[in-house]
Coordinates of C-alpha atoms and ligand atoms in Angstrom, one line a residue:
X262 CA 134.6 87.8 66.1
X263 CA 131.4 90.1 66.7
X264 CA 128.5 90.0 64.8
X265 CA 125.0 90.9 65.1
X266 CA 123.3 87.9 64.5
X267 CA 124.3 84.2 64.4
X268 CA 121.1 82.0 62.2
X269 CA 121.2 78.5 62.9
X270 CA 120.0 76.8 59.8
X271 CA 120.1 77.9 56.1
X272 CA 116.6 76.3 55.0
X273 CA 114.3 78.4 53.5
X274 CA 113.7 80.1 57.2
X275 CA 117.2 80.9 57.9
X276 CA 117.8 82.2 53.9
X277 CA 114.9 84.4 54.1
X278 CA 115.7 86.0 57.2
X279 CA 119.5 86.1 56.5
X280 CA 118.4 88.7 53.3
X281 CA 116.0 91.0 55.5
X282 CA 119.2 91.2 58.1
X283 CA 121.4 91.9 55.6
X284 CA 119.5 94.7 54.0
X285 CA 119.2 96.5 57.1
X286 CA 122.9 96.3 57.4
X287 CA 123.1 93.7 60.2
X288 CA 126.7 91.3 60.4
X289 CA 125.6 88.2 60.1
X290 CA 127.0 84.4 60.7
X291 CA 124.6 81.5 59.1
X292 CA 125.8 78.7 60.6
X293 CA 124.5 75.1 59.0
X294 CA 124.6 71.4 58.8
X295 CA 124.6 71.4 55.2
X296 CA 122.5 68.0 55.3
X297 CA 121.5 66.6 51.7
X298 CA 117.5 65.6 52.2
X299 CA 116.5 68.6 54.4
X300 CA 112.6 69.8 53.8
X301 CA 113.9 72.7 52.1
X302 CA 116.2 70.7 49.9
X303 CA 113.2 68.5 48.8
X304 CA 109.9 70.2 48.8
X305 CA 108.2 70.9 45.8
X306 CA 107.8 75.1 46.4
X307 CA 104.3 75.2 45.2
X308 CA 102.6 78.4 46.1
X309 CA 98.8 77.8 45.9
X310 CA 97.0 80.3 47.0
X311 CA 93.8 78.4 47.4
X312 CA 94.9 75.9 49.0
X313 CA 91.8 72.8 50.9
X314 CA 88.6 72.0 50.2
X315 CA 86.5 75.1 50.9
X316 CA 88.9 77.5 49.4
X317 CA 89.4 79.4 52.1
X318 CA 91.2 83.0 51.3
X319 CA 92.6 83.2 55.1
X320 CA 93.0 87.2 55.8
X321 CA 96.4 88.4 54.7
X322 CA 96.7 85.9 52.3
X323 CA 97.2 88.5 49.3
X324 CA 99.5 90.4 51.7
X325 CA 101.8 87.6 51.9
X326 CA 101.3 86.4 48.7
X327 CA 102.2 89.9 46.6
X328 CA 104.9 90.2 49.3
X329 CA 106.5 86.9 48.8
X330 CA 106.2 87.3 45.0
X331 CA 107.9 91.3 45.1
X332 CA 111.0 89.3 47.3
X333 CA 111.8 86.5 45.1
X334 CA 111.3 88.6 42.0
X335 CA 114.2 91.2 43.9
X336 CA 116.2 88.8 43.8
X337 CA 116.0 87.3 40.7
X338 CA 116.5 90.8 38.8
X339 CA 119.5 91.3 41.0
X340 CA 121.1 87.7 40.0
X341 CA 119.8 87.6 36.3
X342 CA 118.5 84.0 37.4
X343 CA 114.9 82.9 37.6
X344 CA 113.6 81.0 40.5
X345 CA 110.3 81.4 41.1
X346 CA 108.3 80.1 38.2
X347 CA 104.5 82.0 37.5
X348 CA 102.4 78.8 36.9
X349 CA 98.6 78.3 36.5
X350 CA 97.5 75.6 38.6
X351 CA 94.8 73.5 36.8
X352 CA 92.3 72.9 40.3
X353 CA 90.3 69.1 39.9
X354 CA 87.8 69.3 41.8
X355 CA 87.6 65.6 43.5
X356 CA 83.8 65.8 44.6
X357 CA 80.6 67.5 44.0
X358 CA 80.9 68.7 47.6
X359 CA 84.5 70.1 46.3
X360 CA 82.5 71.9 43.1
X361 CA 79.9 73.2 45.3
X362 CA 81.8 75.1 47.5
X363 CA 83.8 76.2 45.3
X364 CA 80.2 77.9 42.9
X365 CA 79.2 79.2 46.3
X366 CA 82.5 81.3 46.7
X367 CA 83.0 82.4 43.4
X368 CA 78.6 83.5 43.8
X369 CA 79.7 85.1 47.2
X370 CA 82.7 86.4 47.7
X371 CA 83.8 87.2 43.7
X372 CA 85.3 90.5 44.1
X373 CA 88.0 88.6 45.9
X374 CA 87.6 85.3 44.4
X375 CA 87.9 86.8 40.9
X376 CA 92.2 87.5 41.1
X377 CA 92.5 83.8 41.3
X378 CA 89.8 82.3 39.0
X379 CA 89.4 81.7 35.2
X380 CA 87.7 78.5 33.4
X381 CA 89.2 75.5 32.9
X382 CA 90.2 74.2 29.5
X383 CA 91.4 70.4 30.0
X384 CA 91.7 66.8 28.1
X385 CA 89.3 64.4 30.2
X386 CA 91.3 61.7 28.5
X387 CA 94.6 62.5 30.0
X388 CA 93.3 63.9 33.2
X389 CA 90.6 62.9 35.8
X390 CA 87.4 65.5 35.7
X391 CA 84.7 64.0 36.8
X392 CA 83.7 67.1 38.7
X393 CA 84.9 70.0 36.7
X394 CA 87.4 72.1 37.8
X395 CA 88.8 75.7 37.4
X396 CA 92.6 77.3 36.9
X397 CA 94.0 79.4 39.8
X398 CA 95.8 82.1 38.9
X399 CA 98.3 83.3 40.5
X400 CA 100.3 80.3 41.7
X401 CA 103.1 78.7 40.7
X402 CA 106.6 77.3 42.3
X403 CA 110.1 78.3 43.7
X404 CA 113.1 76.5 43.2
X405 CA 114.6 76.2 46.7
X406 CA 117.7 74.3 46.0
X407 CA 118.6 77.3 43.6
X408 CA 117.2 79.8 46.0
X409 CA 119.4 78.6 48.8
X410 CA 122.5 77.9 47.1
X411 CA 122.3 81.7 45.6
X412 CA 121.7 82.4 49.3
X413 CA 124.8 80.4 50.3
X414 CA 127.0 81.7 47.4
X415 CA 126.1 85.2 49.1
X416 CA 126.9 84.7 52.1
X417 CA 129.6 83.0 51.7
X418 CA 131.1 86.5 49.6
X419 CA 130.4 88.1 52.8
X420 CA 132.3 85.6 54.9
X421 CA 128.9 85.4 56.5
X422 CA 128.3 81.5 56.1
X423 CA 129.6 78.4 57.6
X424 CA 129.4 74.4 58.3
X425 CA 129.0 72.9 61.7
X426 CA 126.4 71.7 64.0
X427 CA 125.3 74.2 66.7
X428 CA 124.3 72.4 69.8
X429 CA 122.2 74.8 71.8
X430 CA 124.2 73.8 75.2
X431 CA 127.4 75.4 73.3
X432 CA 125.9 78.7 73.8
X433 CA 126.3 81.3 76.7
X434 CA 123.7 83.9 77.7
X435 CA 125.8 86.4 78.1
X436 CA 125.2 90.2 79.7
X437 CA 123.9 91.8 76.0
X438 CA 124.1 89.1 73.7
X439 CA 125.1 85.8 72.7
X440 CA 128.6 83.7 72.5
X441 CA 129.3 80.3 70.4
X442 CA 132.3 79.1 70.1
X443 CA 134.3 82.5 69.6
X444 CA 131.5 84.3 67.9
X445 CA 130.0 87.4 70.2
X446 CA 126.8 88.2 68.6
X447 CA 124.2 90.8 69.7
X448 CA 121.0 87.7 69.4
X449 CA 120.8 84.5 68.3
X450 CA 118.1 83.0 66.1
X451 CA 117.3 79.5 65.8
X452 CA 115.9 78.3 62.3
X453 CA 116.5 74.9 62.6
X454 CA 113.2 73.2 60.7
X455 CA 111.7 69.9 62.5
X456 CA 114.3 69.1 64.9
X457 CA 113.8 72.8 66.0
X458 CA 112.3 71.3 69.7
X459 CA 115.8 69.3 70.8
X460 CA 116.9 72.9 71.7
X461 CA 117.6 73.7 75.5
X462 CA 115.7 76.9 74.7
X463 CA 112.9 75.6 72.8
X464 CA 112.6 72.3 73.7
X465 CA 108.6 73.2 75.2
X466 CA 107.6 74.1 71.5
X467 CA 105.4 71.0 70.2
X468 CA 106.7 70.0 66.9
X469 CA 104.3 68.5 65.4
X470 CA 107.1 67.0 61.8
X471 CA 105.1 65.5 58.6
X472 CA 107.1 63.3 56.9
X473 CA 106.6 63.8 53.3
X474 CA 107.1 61.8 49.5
X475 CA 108.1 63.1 46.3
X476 CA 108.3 61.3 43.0
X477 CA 110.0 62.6 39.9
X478 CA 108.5 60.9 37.0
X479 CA 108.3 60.8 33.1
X480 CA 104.9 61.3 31.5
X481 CA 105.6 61.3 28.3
X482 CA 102.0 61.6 27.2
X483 CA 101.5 64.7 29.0
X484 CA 104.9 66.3 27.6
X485 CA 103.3 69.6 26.5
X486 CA 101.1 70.2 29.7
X487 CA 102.4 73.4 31.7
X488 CA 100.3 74.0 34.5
X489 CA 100.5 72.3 37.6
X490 CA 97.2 70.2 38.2
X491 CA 96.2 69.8 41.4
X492 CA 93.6 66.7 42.8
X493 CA 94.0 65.7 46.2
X494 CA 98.0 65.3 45.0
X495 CA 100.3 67.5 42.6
X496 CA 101.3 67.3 39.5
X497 CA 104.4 69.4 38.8
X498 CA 105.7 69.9 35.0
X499 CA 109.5 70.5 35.0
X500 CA 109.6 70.1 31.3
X501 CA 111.0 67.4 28.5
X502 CA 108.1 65.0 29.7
X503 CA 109.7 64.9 33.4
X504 CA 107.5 65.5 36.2
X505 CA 107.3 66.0 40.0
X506 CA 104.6 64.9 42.0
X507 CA 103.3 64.8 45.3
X508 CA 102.7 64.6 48.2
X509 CA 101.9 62.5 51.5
X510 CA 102.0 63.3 55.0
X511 CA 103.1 61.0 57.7
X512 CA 102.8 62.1 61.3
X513 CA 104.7 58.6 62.6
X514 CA 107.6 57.8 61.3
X515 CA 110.6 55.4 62.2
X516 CA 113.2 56.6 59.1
X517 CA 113.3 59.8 57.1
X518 CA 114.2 57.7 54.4
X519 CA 112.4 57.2 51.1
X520 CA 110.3 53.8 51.5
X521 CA 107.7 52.0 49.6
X522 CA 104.5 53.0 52.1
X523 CA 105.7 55.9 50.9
X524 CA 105.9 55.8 47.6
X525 CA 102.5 53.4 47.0
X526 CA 100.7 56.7 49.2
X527 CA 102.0 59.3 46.0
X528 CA 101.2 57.3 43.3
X529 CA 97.8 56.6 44.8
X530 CA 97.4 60.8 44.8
X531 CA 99.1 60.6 41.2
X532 CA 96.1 57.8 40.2
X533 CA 93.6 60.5 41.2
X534 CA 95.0 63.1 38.6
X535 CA 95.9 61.1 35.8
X536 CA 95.4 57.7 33.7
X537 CA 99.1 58.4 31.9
X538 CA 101.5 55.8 32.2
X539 CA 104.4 57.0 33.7
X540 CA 108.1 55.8 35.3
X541 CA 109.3 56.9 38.2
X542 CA 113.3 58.2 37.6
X543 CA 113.4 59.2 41.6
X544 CA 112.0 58.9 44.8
X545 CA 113.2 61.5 47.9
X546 CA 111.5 62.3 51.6
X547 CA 112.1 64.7 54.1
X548 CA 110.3 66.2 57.6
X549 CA 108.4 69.3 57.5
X550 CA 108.7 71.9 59.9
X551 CA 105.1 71.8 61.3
X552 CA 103.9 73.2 64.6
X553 CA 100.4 73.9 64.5
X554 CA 98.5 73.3 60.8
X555 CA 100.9 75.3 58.6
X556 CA 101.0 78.7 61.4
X557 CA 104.4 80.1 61.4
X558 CA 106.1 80.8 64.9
X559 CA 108.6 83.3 65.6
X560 CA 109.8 86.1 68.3
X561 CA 112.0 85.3 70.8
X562 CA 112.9 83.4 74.5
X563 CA 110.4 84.5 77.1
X564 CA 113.4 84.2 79.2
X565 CA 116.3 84.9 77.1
X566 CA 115.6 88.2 74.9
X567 CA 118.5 87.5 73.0
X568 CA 117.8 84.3 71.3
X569 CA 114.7 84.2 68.8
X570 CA 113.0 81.5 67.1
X571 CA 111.6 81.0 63.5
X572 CA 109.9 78.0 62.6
X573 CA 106.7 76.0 61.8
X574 CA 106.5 77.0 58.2
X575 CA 105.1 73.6 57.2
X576 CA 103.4 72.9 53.9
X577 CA 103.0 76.4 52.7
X578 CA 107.1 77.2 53.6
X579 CA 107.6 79.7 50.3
X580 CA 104.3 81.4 50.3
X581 CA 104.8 82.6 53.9
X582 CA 108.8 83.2 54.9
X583 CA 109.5 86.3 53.1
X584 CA 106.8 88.1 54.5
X585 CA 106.9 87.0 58.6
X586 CA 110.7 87.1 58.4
X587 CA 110.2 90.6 57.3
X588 CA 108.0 90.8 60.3
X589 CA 110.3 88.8 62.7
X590 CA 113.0 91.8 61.3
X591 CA 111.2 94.6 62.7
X592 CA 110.4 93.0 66.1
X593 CA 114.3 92.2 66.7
X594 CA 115.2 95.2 65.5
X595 CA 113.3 97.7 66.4
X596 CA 110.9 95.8 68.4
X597 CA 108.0 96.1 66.2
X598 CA 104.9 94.0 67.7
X599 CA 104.7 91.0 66.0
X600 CA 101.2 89.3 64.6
X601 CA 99.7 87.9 68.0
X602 CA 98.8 84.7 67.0
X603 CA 102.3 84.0 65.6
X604 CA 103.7 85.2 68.5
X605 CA 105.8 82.6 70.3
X606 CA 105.7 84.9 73.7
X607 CA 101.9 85.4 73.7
X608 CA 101.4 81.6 73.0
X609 CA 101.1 78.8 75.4
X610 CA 101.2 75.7 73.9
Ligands
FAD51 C1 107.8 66.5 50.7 C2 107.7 67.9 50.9 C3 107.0 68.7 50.1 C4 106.9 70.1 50.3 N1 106.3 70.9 49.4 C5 106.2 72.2 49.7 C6 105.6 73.1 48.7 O1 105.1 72.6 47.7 N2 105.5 74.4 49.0 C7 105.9 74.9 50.2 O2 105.8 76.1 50.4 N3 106.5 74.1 51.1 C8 106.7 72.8 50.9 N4 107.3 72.0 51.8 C9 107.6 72.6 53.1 C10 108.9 73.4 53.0 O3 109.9 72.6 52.7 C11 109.1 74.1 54.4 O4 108.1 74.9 54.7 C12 110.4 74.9 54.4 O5 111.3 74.6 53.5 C13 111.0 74.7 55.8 O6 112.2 75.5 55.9 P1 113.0 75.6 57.3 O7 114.1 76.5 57.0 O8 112.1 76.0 58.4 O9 113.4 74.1 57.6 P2 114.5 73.2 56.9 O10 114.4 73.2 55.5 O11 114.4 71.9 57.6 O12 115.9 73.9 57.2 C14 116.5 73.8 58.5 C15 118.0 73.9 58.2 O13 118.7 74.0 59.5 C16 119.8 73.1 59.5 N5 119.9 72.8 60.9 C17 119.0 72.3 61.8 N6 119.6 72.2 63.1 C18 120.8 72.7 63.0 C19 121.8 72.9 63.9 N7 121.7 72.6 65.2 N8 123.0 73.4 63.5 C20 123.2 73.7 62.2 N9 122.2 73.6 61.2 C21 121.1 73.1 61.6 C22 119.3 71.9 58.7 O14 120.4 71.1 58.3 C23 118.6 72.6 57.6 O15 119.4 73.0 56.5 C24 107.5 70.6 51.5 C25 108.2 69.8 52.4 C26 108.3 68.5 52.1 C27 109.1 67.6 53.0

């Protein structure tokens, strides 16, 4: 069979880019392990566009950020189905140091600031404010598990989607392209999430994988809150008194299983948002994708011009794919620079 491009891995990564492909008219073959606790298939798909202590609005944050909500939106309008959800996010501040900066911004920089701002109205009763807070605008959070499986359900009505394992040693370099198994393909792109350094091609790329909690909870107190409320941890409403909440990150880890280090570190973030009693109805973990902070890496081999990487989306995985896979289009295609600091050729690690 030819194709144009074979994807290893349908996370998040692998969807994304499988949807720019396609629209440029590009045969494709998305080839994954259809593994149940993968980051995409448990992360909470917050998009918070101030997101640390000093609120830092990195450059092309709004860039990303309009871009990312114009893709899912496509989407949705051509599927009828919602998946990104528009939510406030109700910002604790946890210190004075946190208020501070935060006055000193808004004195500064409020042209800019002013898109994500607006005052905080909030029960001190049912949530910790000792410092005063503020709601973001313009946040809110994607349901990947829907996302991907409308993704998979797409590909698989193109015969464009398939389960296996693709070890990197199974495939040839061959003059102009690719071959695995008995698929030619013009270029090969490897969107494999944490694990995305045992790769013969890859394998000098320094993953740097965050294991990471989440609780589902009920809160029955806080039943009619619909923002997400954000203090040190999350606190994500999925209605009918249920909520999500996270999240930890754990740099060493023996298992990618759910444990109870684990689950003591989220309800230590959850203690910091609220005094509600609660019961926890579920308890998941799974590896982020991290190579340096939450920077996105992508371009291909230095070597091999026909195999390409995509990876490194970390913490901040929905805000960012739609718009460097866009990005990571051009460059295969039509061999568009891409941003130099993403740019897994330019970088030396
Ligand atoms: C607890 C937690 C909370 C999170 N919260 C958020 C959040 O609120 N907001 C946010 O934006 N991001 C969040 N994230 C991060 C987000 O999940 C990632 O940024 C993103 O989903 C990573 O997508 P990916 O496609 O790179 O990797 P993955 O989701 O790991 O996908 C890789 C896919 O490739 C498959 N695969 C790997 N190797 C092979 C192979 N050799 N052959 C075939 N298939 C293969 C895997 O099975 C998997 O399906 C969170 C992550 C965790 C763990």
């Amino acid at each position: 069979m030819k194709i144009d491009t074979l994807i290893v891995g349908q996370g998040l990564a692998g969807s994304v880019l499988a949807w720019h492909l396609l629209e440029k008219g590009q045969r494709l073959l998305v080839v994954d392990r259809d593994e149940p606790n993968t980051s995409s298939k448990v992360a909470a798909g917050l998009v918070t566009p101030l997101a640390g202590a000093r609120f830092a609005l990195s450059e092309s944050l709004e860039t990303r950020l309009d871009y990312a909500r114009a893709f899912y939106w496509k989407h949705e309008e051509s599927c009828g189905r919602t998946f990104f959800h528009h939510r406030r996010i109700a910002r604790l501040f946890q210190s004075e140091k946190e208020r501070s900066a935060w006055t000193t911004r808004l004195e500064n920089e409020g042209e800019r600031y002013a898109r994500f701002h607006a005052p905080l109205e909030i029960d001190p009763l049912r949530f910790h404010v000792p410092f005063g807070g503020f709601e973001m605008k313009e946040g809110g959070w994607l349901d990947v598990p829907a996302f991907l499986e409308y993704t998979r359900q797409a590909l698989l009505e193109r015969a464009a989607y398939a389960i296996a394992r693709v070890e990197s040693t199974d495939i040839a370099v061959e003059h102009g392209g690719v071959r695995w198994k008995n698929i030619d393909a013009a270029r090969v792109v490897f969107c494999e999430g944490w694990r995305g350094n045992r790769n013969r091609f890859f394998d000098w790329v320094p993953m740097n994988a965050a294991l990471g909690d989440i609780l589902d909870l009920a809160i029955p107190a806080l039943e009619d809150e619909r923002r997400i409320v954000n203090r040190g941890g999350w606190l994500l409403p999925l209605g009918n008194g249920r909520f999500r909440v996270g999240s930890n990150y754990r740099h060493q880890f023996d298992s990618e299983s759910p444990d109870e280090t684990g689950e003591a570190e989220v309800l230590a973030k959850l203690a910091g948002i609220t005094p509600a009693p609660f019961q926890v109805l579920r308890h998941r973990a799974a590896v982020r994708p991290v190579i340096r902070r939450s920077q996105v890496f992508l371009g291909v081999h230095p070597a091999h011009r026909r195999v390409a990487f995509f990876n490194g989306l970390g913490s901040k995985g929905v805000l960012n794919a739609p718009w460097y896979a866009a990005q990571l289009t051009e460059h295969l295609l039509r061999d568009v620079p891409l941003p130099r600091g993403s740019d897994l050729s330019h970088n030396h690690f």
